[in-house]
PDB file of C-alpha atoms in Angstrom:
ATOM      1  CA  MET A   1      46.513 -11.869-247.048  1.00 64.00           C
ATOM      2  CA  ASN A   2      44.933 -10.072-244.058  1.00 69.00           C
ATOM      3  CA  LYS A   3      41.870 -12.280-244.499  1.00 75.00           C
ATOM      4  CA  TYR A   4      42.085 -13.314-240.846  1.00 78.00           C
ATOM      5  CA  GLU A   5      42.906 -11.326-237.711  1.00 79.00           C
ATOM      6  CA  THR A   6      44.802 -12.940-234.836  1.00 79.00           C
ATOM      7  CA  ASN A   7      44.535 -11.791-231.248  1.00 75.00           C
ATOM      8  CA  TYR A   8      47.743 -12.955-229.590  1.00 69.00           C
ATOM      9  CA  ILE A   9      46.511 -12.051-226.108  1.00 72.00           C
ATOM     10  CA  THR A  10      43.371 -14.191-226.201  1.00 73.00           C
ATOM     11  CA  LYS A  11      44.921 -16.579-228.727  1.00 71.00           C
ATOM     12  CA  THR A  12      41.903 -16.372-231.017  1.00 79.00           C
ATOM     13  CA  CYS A  13      41.568 -15.914-234.741  1.00 80.00           C
ATOM     14  CA  LYS A  14      38.599 -14.452-236.602  1.00 81.00           C
ATOM     15  CA  LYS A  15      37.780 -13.497-240.167  1.00 81.00           C
ATOM     16  CA  ASN A  16      38.477  -9.919-241.214  1.00 79.00           C
ATOM     17  CA  LYS A  17      35.151  -8.646-242.573  1.00 78.00           C
ATOM     18  CA  ASN A  18      36.700  -5.522-244.080  1.00 79.00           C
ATOM     19  CA  ARG A  19      37.404  -6.837-247.590  1.00 77.00           C
ATOM     20  CA  ASP A  20      39.036  -3.544-248.600  1.00 76.00           C
ATOM     21  CA  SER A  21      41.954  -4.317-246.290  1.00 78.00           C
ATOM     22  CA  TRP A  22      42.611  -7.718-247.877  1.00 80.00           C
ATOM     23  CA  ILE A  23      45.739  -8.132-249.956  1.00 79.00           C
ATOM     24  CA  ILE A  24      44.954 -10.354-252.928  1.00 77.00           C
ATOM     25  CA  LYS A  25      47.666 -11.890-255.089  1.00 77.00           C
ATOM     26  CA  GLU A  26      46.660 -13.979-258.084  1.00 77.00           C
ATOM     27  CA  ASN A  27      48.435 -16.909-259.761  1.00 76.00           C
ATOM     28  CA  THR A  28      50.660 -17.636-256.752  1.00 76.00           C
ATOM     29  CA  HIS A  29      50.491 -21.418-257.256  1.00 76.00           C
ATOM     30  CA  GLU A  30      49.671 -23.918-259.942  1.00 80.00           C
ATOM     31  CA  PRO A  31      45.863 -24.346-260.261  1.00 79.00           C
ATOM     32  CA  ILE A  32      44.191 -27.733-259.802  1.00 83.00           C
ATOM     33  CA  ILE A  33      41.936 -27.112-262.825  1.00 84.00           C
ATOM     34  CA  GLU A  34      42.277 -24.763-265.781  1.00 84.00           C
ATOM     35  CA  LYS A  35      40.992 -21.219-265.334  1.00 82.00           C
ATOM     36  CA  LYS A  36      38.653 -21.557-268.341  1.00 85.00           C
ATOM     37  CA  LYS A  37      36.978 -24.585-266.779  1.00 85.00           C
ATOM     38  CA  TYR A  38      36.704 -22.805-263.420  1.00 84.00           C
ATOM     39  CA  ASP A  39      35.050 -19.763-265.026  1.00 85.00           C
ATOM     40  CA  LYS A  40      32.668 -22.020-266.946  1.00 87.00           C
ATOM     41  CA  VAL A  41      31.602 -23.796-263.750  1.00 86.00           C
ATOM     42  CA  GLN A  42      30.936 -20.433-262.049  1.00 84.00           C
ATOM     43  CA  GLU A  43      28.717 -19.373-264.954  1.00 84.00           C
ATOM     44  CA  ILE A  44      26.721 -22.614-264.678  1.00 83.00           C
ATOM     45  CA  LYS A  45      26.278 -22.125-260.916  1.00 80.00           C
ATOM     46  CA  LEU A  46      25.043 -18.570-261.389  1.00 75.00           C
ATOM     47  CA  SER A  47      22.575 -19.644-264.085  1.00 73.00           C
ATOM     48  CA  LYS A  48      21.002 -22.141-261.649  1.00 67.00           C
ATOM     49  CA  GLN A  49      20.372 -19.507-259.001  1.00 59.00           C
ATOM     50  CA  SER A  50      16.965 -17.878-258.812  1.00 51.00           C
ATOM     51  CA  LYS A  51      16.882 -14.813-261.037  1.00 52.00           C
ATOM     52  CA  ILE A  52      14.015 -13.226-259.135  1.00 50.00           C
ATOM     53  CA  LYS A  53      14.863 -12.034-255.660  1.00 54.00           C
ATOM     54  CA  VAL A  54      11.697 -10.517-254.229  1.00 55.00           C
ATOM     55  CA  LYS A  55      11.014 -10.020-250.542  1.00 62.00           C
ATOM     56  CA  HIS A  56       7.484 -11.276-249.972  1.00 65.00           C
ATOM     57  CA  GLU A  57       5.710  -9.377-247.193  1.00 71.00           C
ATOM     58  CA  TYR A  58       2.821 -11.654-246.398  1.00 79.00           C
ATOM     59  CA  LEU A  59      -0.362 -10.264-244.895  1.00 87.00           C
ATOM     60  CA  LEU A  60      -0.479 -12.373-241.703  1.00 91.00           C
ATOM     61  CA  ARG A  61       3.125 -11.946-240.560  1.00 88.00           C
ATOM     62  CA  ASP A  62       3.628 -12.478-236.783  1.00 88.00           C
ATOM     63  CA  LEU A  63      -0.067 -13.255-236.221  1.00 92.00           C
ATOM     64  CA  LEU A  64      -0.382 -17.000-236.846  1.00 93.00           C
ATOM     65  CA  TYR A  65      -0.106 -19.638-234.113  1.00 95.00           C
ATOM     66  CA  CYS A  66      -0.730 -23.369-233.987  1.00 94.00           C
ATOM     67  CA  GLY A  67      -3.989 -24.115-232.172  1.00 93.00           C
ATOM     68  CA  ASP A  68      -2.571 -27.285-230.571  1.00 92.00           C
ATOM     69  CA  CYS A  69       0.946 -26.420-229.344  1.00 93.00           C
ATOM     70  CA  LYS A  70       0.501 -22.583-229.402  1.00 92.00           C
ATOM     71  CA  ARG A  71       3.816 -22.120-231.241  1.00 92.00           C
ATOM     72  CA  LYS A  72       4.117 -19.840-234.251  1.00 91.00           C
ATOM     73  CA  MET A  73       3.150 -21.146-237.649  1.00 92.00           C
ATOM     74  CA  GLN A  74       5.939 -21.174-240.235  1.00 90.00           C
ATOM     75  CA  TYR A  75       5.678 -19.928-243.807  1.00 89.00           C
ATOM     76  CA  LYS A  76       6.528 -22.523-246.437  1.00 87.00           C
ATOM     77  CA  ILE A  77       7.284 -21.037-249.838  1.00 84.00           C
ATOM     78  CA  CYS A  78       7.048 -23.091-253.034  1.00 82.00           C
ATOM     79  CA  LYS A  79       9.249 -22.720-256.115  1.00 80.00           C
ATOM     80  CA  SER A  80       8.806 -23.727-259.718  1.00 80.00           C
ATOM     81  CA  GLY A  81      10.497 -26.877-261.029  1.00 76.00           C
ATOM     82  CA  ASP A  82      13.354 -24.849-262.551  1.00 76.00           C
ATOM     83  CA  LYS A  83      13.775 -22.901-259.260  1.00 72.00           C
ATOM     84  CA  GLN A  84      13.390 -19.626-261.151  1.00 74.00           C
ATOM     85  CA  ARG A  85      10.004 -18.518-259.788  1.00 78.00           C
ATOM     86  CA  PHE A  86       8.282 -18.357-256.423  1.00 78.00           C
ATOM     87  CA  LEU A  87       4.822 -19.926-256.508  1.00 81.00           C
ATOM     88  CA  TYR A  88       3.031 -17.756-253.968  1.00 77.00           C
ATOM     89  CA  GLU A  89      -0.368 -19.161-254.956  1.00 81.00           C
ATOM     90  CA  SER A  90       0.761 -22.572-253.616  1.00 84.00           C
ATOM     91  CA  SER A  91       2.726 -21.338-250.604  1.00 88.00           C
ATOM     92  CA  GLY A  92       1.218 -21.576-247.148  1.00 91.00           C
ATOM     93  CA  PHE A  93       1.565 -22.226-243.420  1.00 92.00           C
ATOM     94  CA  ASN A  94       2.031 -25.172-241.074  1.00 92.00           C
ATOM     95  CA  CYS A  95       3.158 -25.667-237.470  1.00 93.00           C
ATOM     96  CA  SER A  96       6.836 -24.803-237.015  1.00 89.00           C
ATOM     97  CA  VAL A  97       7.552 -27.950-234.942  1.00 89.00           C
ATOM     98  CA  PHE A  98       5.385 -30.467-236.818  1.00 83.00           C
ATOM     99  CA  TYR A  99       8.378 -31.910-238.699  1.00 79.00           C
ATOM    100  CA  LYS A 100      10.200 -32.417-235.392  1.00 79.00           C
ATOM    101  CA  LYS A 101       7.234 -34.497-234.190  1.00 82.00           C
ATOM    102  CA  ARG A 102       6.587 -32.097-231.293  1.00 85.00           C
ATOM    103  CA  CYS A 103       3.067 -31.331-232.479  1.00 91.00           C
ATOM    104  CA  LYS A 104       0.266 -33.456-233.917  1.00 89.00           C
ATOM    105  CA  ASN A 105      -1.286 -30.613-235.913  1.00 91.00           C
ATOM    106  CA  LYS A 106      -0.720 -31.644-239.549  1.00 90.00           C
ATOM    107  CA  THR A 107      -2.688 -28.733-241.004  1.00 92.00           C
ATOM    108  CA  TYR A 108      -1.212 -27.053-244.067  1.00 92.00           C
ATOM    109  CA  ILE A 109      -3.266 -24.100-245.293  1.00 93.00           C
ATOM    110  CA  ARG A 110      -2.528 -22.042-248.374  1.00 92.00           C
ATOM    111  CA  GLU A 111      -1.717 -18.373-247.874  1.00 91.00           C
ATOM    112  CA  THR A 112      -4.245 -17.171-250.474  1.00 90.00           C
ATOM    113  CA  ASP A 113      -7.074 -19.159-248.858  1.00 92.00           C
ATOM    114  CA  LEU A 114      -6.184 -18.049-245.330  1.00 93.00           C
ATOM    115  CA  ASN A 115      -5.870 -14.387-246.353  1.00 91.00           C
ATOM    116  CA  GLN A 116      -9.393 -14.418-247.768  1.00 90.00           C
ATOM    117  CA  ILE A 117     -10.815 -16.085-244.658  1.00 93.00           C
ATOM    118  CA  ILE A 118      -9.207 -13.509-242.333  1.00 91.00           C
ATOM    119  CA  LYS A 119     -10.250 -10.556-244.509  1.00 87.00           C
ATOM    120  CA  ASN A 120     -13.870 -11.724-244.483  1.00 88.00           C
ATOM    121  CA  GLU A 121     -13.850 -12.083-240.686  1.00 89.00           C
ATOM    122  CA  VAL A 122     -12.255  -8.647-240.208  1.00 85.00           C
ATOM    123  CA  VAL A 123     -14.893  -7.042-242.438  1.00 82.00           C
ATOM    124  CA  LYS A 124     -17.644  -8.710-240.353  1.00 84.00           C
ATOM    125  CA  ARG A 125     -16.015  -7.453-237.171  1.00 82.00           C
ATOM    126  CA  LEU A 126     -15.789  -3.869-238.427  1.00 76.00           C
ATOM    127  CA  LYS A 127     -19.471  -3.903-239.362  1.00 74.00           C
ATOM    128  CA  LEU A 128     -20.348  -5.322-235.963  1.00 73.00           C
ATOM    129  CA  ILE A 129     -18.634  -2.538-233.972  1.00 67.00           C
ATOM    130  CA  LYS A 130     -20.193   0.237-236.119  1.00 64.00           C
ATOM    131  CA  ALA A 131     -16.883   1.847-236.973  1.00 60.00           C
ATOM    132  CA  ASP A 132     -18.520   4.968-238.484  1.00 61.00           C
ATOM    133  CA  GLU A 133     -20.123   5.877-235.156  1.00 66.00           C
ATOM    134  CA  ALA A 134     -16.838   5.309-233.354  1.00 60.00           C
ATOM    135  CA  ILE A 135     -15.052   7.665-235.754  1.00 63.00           C
ATOM    136  CA  ASN A 136     -17.688  10.382-235.272  1.00 65.00           C
ATOM    137  CA  LYS A 137     -17.432  10.133-231.479  1.00 63.00           C
ATOM    138  CA  LEU A 138     -13.641  10.226-231.663  1.00 58.00           C
ATOM    139  CA  ASN A 139     -13.680  13.391-233.767  1.00 63.00           C
ATOM    140  CA  ARG A 140     -16.207  15.113-231.485  1.00 66.00           C
ATOM    141  CA  TYR A 141     -14.118  14.279-228.440  1.00 60.00           C
ATOM    142  CA  TYR A 142     -10.974  15.482-230.230  1.00 61.00           C
ATOM    143  CA  LYS A 143     -12.512  18.842-231.126  1.00 62.00           C
ATOM    144  CA  GLU A 144     -13.827  19.365-227.582  1.00 64.00           C
ATOM    145  CA  ASN A 145     -10.686  18.316-225.717  1.00 61.00           C
ATOM    146  CA  ASP A 146      -7.744  19.023-228.003  1.00 66.00           C
ATOM    147  CA  GLU A 147      -5.468  21.669-226.413  1.00 72.00           C
ATOM    148  CA  GLU A 148      -4.278  23.049-229.747  1.00 72.00           C
ATOM    149  CA  MET A 149      -7.864  23.581-230.904  1.00 74.00           C
ATOM    150  CA  LYS A 150      -8.589  25.456-227.675  1.00 78.00           C
ATOM    151  CA  ARG A 151      -5.544  27.672-228.188  1.00 82.00           C
ATOM    152  CA  ILE A 152      -6.548  28.464-231.760  1.00 83.00           C
ATOM    153  CA  GLU A 153     -10.021  29.540-230.571  1.00 84.00           C
ATOM    154  CA  GLU A 154      -8.438  31.704-227.856  1.00 88.00           C
ATOM    155  CA  TYR A 155      -6.136  33.353-230.423  1.00 89.00           C
ATOM    156  CA  LYS A 156      -9.084  34.045-232.724  1.00 90.00           C
ATOM    157  CA  ASP A 157     -11.024  35.685-229.869  1.00 91.00           C
ATOM    158  CA  GLU A 158      -7.983  37.814-229.033  1.00 92.00           C
ATOM    159  CA  ILE A 159      -7.662  38.908-232.664  1.00 92.00           C
ATOM    160  CA  LYS A 160     -11.318  40.016-232.682  1.00 92.00           C
ATOM    161  CA  LYS A 161     -10.683  42.123-229.566  1.00 91.00           C
ATOM    162  CA  LEU A 162      -7.610  43.723-231.145  1.00 92.00           C
ATOM    163  CA  GLU A 163      -9.537  44.511-234.343  1.00 92.00           C
ATOM    164  CA  ARG A 164     -12.195  46.257-232.226  1.00 91.00           C
ATOM    165  CA  LYS A 165      -9.401  48.118-230.411  1.00 89.00           C
ATOM    166  CA  LYS A 166      -8.045  49.383-233.742  1.00 89.00           C
ATOM    167  CA  SER A 167     -11.494  50.716-234.652  1.00 89.00           C
ATOM    168  CA  ILE A 168     -11.827  52.448-231.285  1.00 90.00           C
ATOM    169  CA  LEU A 169      -8.367  54.010-231.635  1.00 89.00           C
ATOM    170  CA  TYR A 170      -9.256  55.370-235.055  1.00 87.00           C
ATOM    171  CA  LYS A 171     -12.477  56.861-233.686  1.00 87.00           C
ATOM    172  CA  LYS A 172     -10.621  58.459-230.764  1.00 88.00           C
ATOM    173  CA  LYS A 173      -8.083  59.962-233.164  1.00 86.00           C
ATOM    174  CA  CYS A 174     -10.827  61.427-235.347  1.00 88.00           C
ATOM    175  CA  GLU A 175     -12.580  62.898-232.306  1.00 85.00           C
ATOM    176  CA  GLU A 176      -9.175  64.185-231.045  1.00 84.00           C
ATOM    177  CA  TYR A 177      -9.316  62.256-227.773  1.00 86.00           C
ATOM    178  CA  ILE A 178      -5.759  61.108-228.529  1.00 88.00           C
ATOM    179  CA  THR A 179      -2.952  62.617-230.574  1.00 89.00           C
ATOM    180  CA  ILE A 180      -1.860  61.244-233.963  1.00 88.00           C
ATOM    181  CA  GLU A 181       1.425  60.037-232.414  1.00 90.00           C
ATOM    182  CA  GLU A 182      -0.425  58.167-229.659  1.00 89.00           C
ATOM    183  CA  PHE A 183      -2.734  56.674-232.268  1.00 89.00           C
ATOM    184  CA  LYS A 184       0.231  55.447-234.380  1.00 89.00           C
ATOM    185  CA  ILE A 185       1.992  53.837-231.407  1.00 91.00           C
ATOM    186  CA  GLU A 186      -1.106  51.978-230.158  1.00 90.00           C
ATOM    187  CA  TYR A 187      -2.268  51.054-233.685  1.00 90.00           C
ATOM    188  CA  VAL A 188       1.118  49.552-234.662  1.00 91.00           C
ATOM    189  CA  ARG A 189       1.278  47.688-231.343  1.00 91.00           C
ATOM    190  CA  ALA A 190      -2.188  46.157-231.955  1.00 90.00           C
ATOM    191  CA  LYS A 191      -1.334  45.291-235.568  1.00 90.00           C
ATOM    192  CA  ASP A 192       1.930  43.563-234.552  1.00 92.00           C
ATOM    193  CA  GLU A 193       0.073  41.515-231.937  1.00 92.00           C
ATOM    194  CA  ILE A 194      -2.526  40.472-234.536  1.00 92.00           C
ATOM    195  CA  ASP A 195       0.261  39.378-236.924  1.00 91.00           C
ATOM    196  CA  ARG A 196       1.892  37.349-234.148  1.00 90.00           C
ATOM    197  CA  LEU A 197      -1.341  35.564-233.257  1.00 91.00           C
ATOM    198  CA  GLU A 198      -2.125  34.840-236.919  1.00 90.00           C
ATOM    199  CA  ASN A 199       1.337  33.289-237.335  1.00 88.00           C
ATOM    200  CA  LEU A 200       0.733  31.072-234.294  1.00 87.00           C
ATOM    201  CA  ILE A 201      -2.596  29.925-235.736  1.00 85.00           C
ATOM    202  CA  GLU A 202      -0.891  29.146-239.052  1.00 84.00           C
ATOM    203  CA  ASP A 203       1.792  27.085-237.276  1.00 80.00           C
ATOM    204  CA  PHE A 204      -0.818  25.063-235.368  1.00 75.00           C
ATOM    205  CA  THR A 205      -2.779  24.496-238.585  1.00 71.00           C
ATOM    206  CA  LYS A 206       0.330  23.192-240.351  1.00 68.00           C
ATOM    207  CA  ASN A 207       0.967  20.743-237.512  1.00 61.00           C
ATOM    208  CA  LYS A 208      -2.596  19.474-237.843  1.00 56.00           C
ATOM    209  CA  SER A 209      -2.311  18.985-241.610  1.00 46.00           C
ATOM    210  CA  ASN A 210      -0.525  15.684-240.977  1.00 44.00           C
ATOM    211  CA  ARG A 211      -3.531  14.296-239.098  1.00 50.00           C
ATOM    212  CA  ILE A 212      -6.161  12.308-240.948  1.00 48.00           C
ATOM    213  CA  GLU A 213      -9.374  14.279-241.492  1.00 55.00           C
ATOM    214  CA  GLU A 214     -12.783  12.903-240.574  1.00 55.00           C
ATOM    215  CA  LYS A 215     -13.702  12.411-244.261  1.00 60.00           C
ATOM    216  CA  LYS A 216     -10.473  10.504-244.879  1.00 59.00           C
ATOM    217  CA  LEU A 217     -11.046   8.322-241.809  1.00 57.00           C
ATOM    218  CA  LYS A 218     -14.510   7.351-243.008  1.00 62.00           C
ATOM    219  CA  GLN A 219     -13.143   6.572-246.460  1.00 64.00           C
ATOM    220  CA  LEU A 220     -10.503   4.268-244.962  1.00 61.00           C
ATOM    221  CA  ILE A 221     -13.096   2.506-242.807  1.00 63.00           C
ATOM    222  CA  ASN A 222     -15.327   1.918-245.835  1.00 65.00           C
ATOM    223  CA  GLU A 223     -12.359   0.515-247.743  1.00 65.00           C
ATOM    224  CA  PHE A 224     -11.601  -1.844-244.860  1.00 63.00           C
ATOM    225  CA  LYS A 225     -15.249  -2.927-244.721  1.00 60.00           C
ATOM    226  CA  ASN A 226     -15.071  -3.866-248.386  1.00 65.00           C
ATOM    227  CA  GLY A 227     -11.932  -5.885-247.761  1.00 60.00           C
ATOM    228  CA  ASN A 228      -9.607  -3.389-249.472  1.00 65.00           C
ATOM    229  CA  SER A 229      -6.413  -1.846-248.097  1.00 66.00           C
ATOM    230  CA  ILE A 230      -6.190  -4.362-245.243  1.00 77.00           C
ATOM    231  CA  ASN A 231      -2.469  -4.730-244.590  1.00 82.00           C
ATOM    232  CA  ASN A 232      -0.314  -6.313-241.912  1.00 84.00           C
ATOM    233  CA  GLU A 233       0.046  -3.077-239.932  1.00 81.00           C
ATOM    234  CA  PHE A 234      -3.725  -2.585-239.786  1.00 78.00           C
ATOM    235  CA  LEU A 235      -4.338  -6.230-238.822  1.00 84.00           C
ATOM    236  CA  ARG A 236      -1.840  -6.096-235.964  1.00 83.00           C
ATOM    237  CA  GLU A 237      -3.755  -3.136-234.523  1.00 78.00           C
ATOM    238  CA  ILE A 238      -7.076  -4.952-234.319  1.00 81.00           C
ATOM    239  CA  VAL A 239      -5.982  -8.614-234.086  1.00 88.00           C
ATOM    240  CA  ASN A 240      -4.034 -10.075-231.170  1.00 89.00           C
ATOM    241  CA  LYS A 241      -3.352 -13.482-232.730  1.00 92.00           C
ATOM    242  CA  ILE A 242      -4.830 -16.099-235.036  1.00 94.00           C
ATOM    243  CA  GLU A 243      -4.870 -19.752-233.952  1.00 95.00           C
ATOM    244  CA  ILE A 244      -5.007 -22.491-236.609  1.00 94.00           C
ATOM    245  CA  TYR A 245      -6.497 -25.804-235.469  1.00 94.00           C
ATOM    246  CA  SER A 246      -7.493 -27.071-238.914  1.00 93.00           C
ATOM    247  CA  LYS A 247      -8.634 -25.665-242.265  1.00 91.00           C
ATOM    248  CA  ASP A 248     -12.165 -25.529-240.910  1.00 92.00           C
ATOM    249  CA  LYS A 249     -11.339 -24.334-237.383  1.00 94.00           C
ATOM    250  CA  ILE A 250      -9.596 -20.955-237.194  1.00 94.00           C
ATOM    251  CA  LYS A 251      -9.846 -18.779-234.086  1.00 94.00           C
ATOM    252  CA  ILE A 252      -9.210 -15.023-234.322  1.00 93.00           C
ATOM    253  CA  ASN A 253      -8.519 -13.124-231.091  1.00 92.00           C
ATOM    254  CA  PHE A 254      -9.506  -9.490-231.727  1.00 87.00           C
ATOM    255  CA  ASN A 255      -8.269  -6.486-229.766  1.00 78.00           C
ATOM    256  CA  LEU A 256     -11.648  -4.765-230.224  1.00 68.00           C
TER     257      LEU A 256
END
């Protein structure tokens, strides 16, 4: 009961998705088959279902297009004969409308083969643009133009001035140019200001700790050049789309 909800105003009926509100009563009528047989059939059905449920995040997601009709390529996954395993080494891509006879591109290319082709081309591209030089220029520009870096330098200069002021105050006290009380007031004021500026510098430094350092950036670039750590997120940054005309004709449109 309560499995369906009826709207008497619009005269529509829809399924109640809140299963907790259902009222279930068992054995209300004579069954068509015995309960033992029913349970046995359910066990058989469950045994035939795939035991491995793994979400496969393929490398070229949302990047592949048919070279002829310009529609997206579809991913065709293969299963073992007993339907218990996914055969990713045999899975691949073809045009999404080929079976509907809207495209003449019959190309089917395996995912493993295509991944290797794209990785090799990306590595060539990274070497061509001299990524190391680009990283060095980016870091130099960042250090020269970053507002937080400028503030930190200003705070450090101010701290140096306050440290000199503390030394001058101490000298004036010793030479009795100012009283001990005046010295204490000005000294504490300078010290408090130094503490405040040091705390600000610490806060800015913490915010920058999340940013990738120059050494780390170079390490990542070298990994990419060697074909390692290339993932879908990285590819979508540097690749606009990949057009498949045939196994031997693949066009990569780079963003850089």
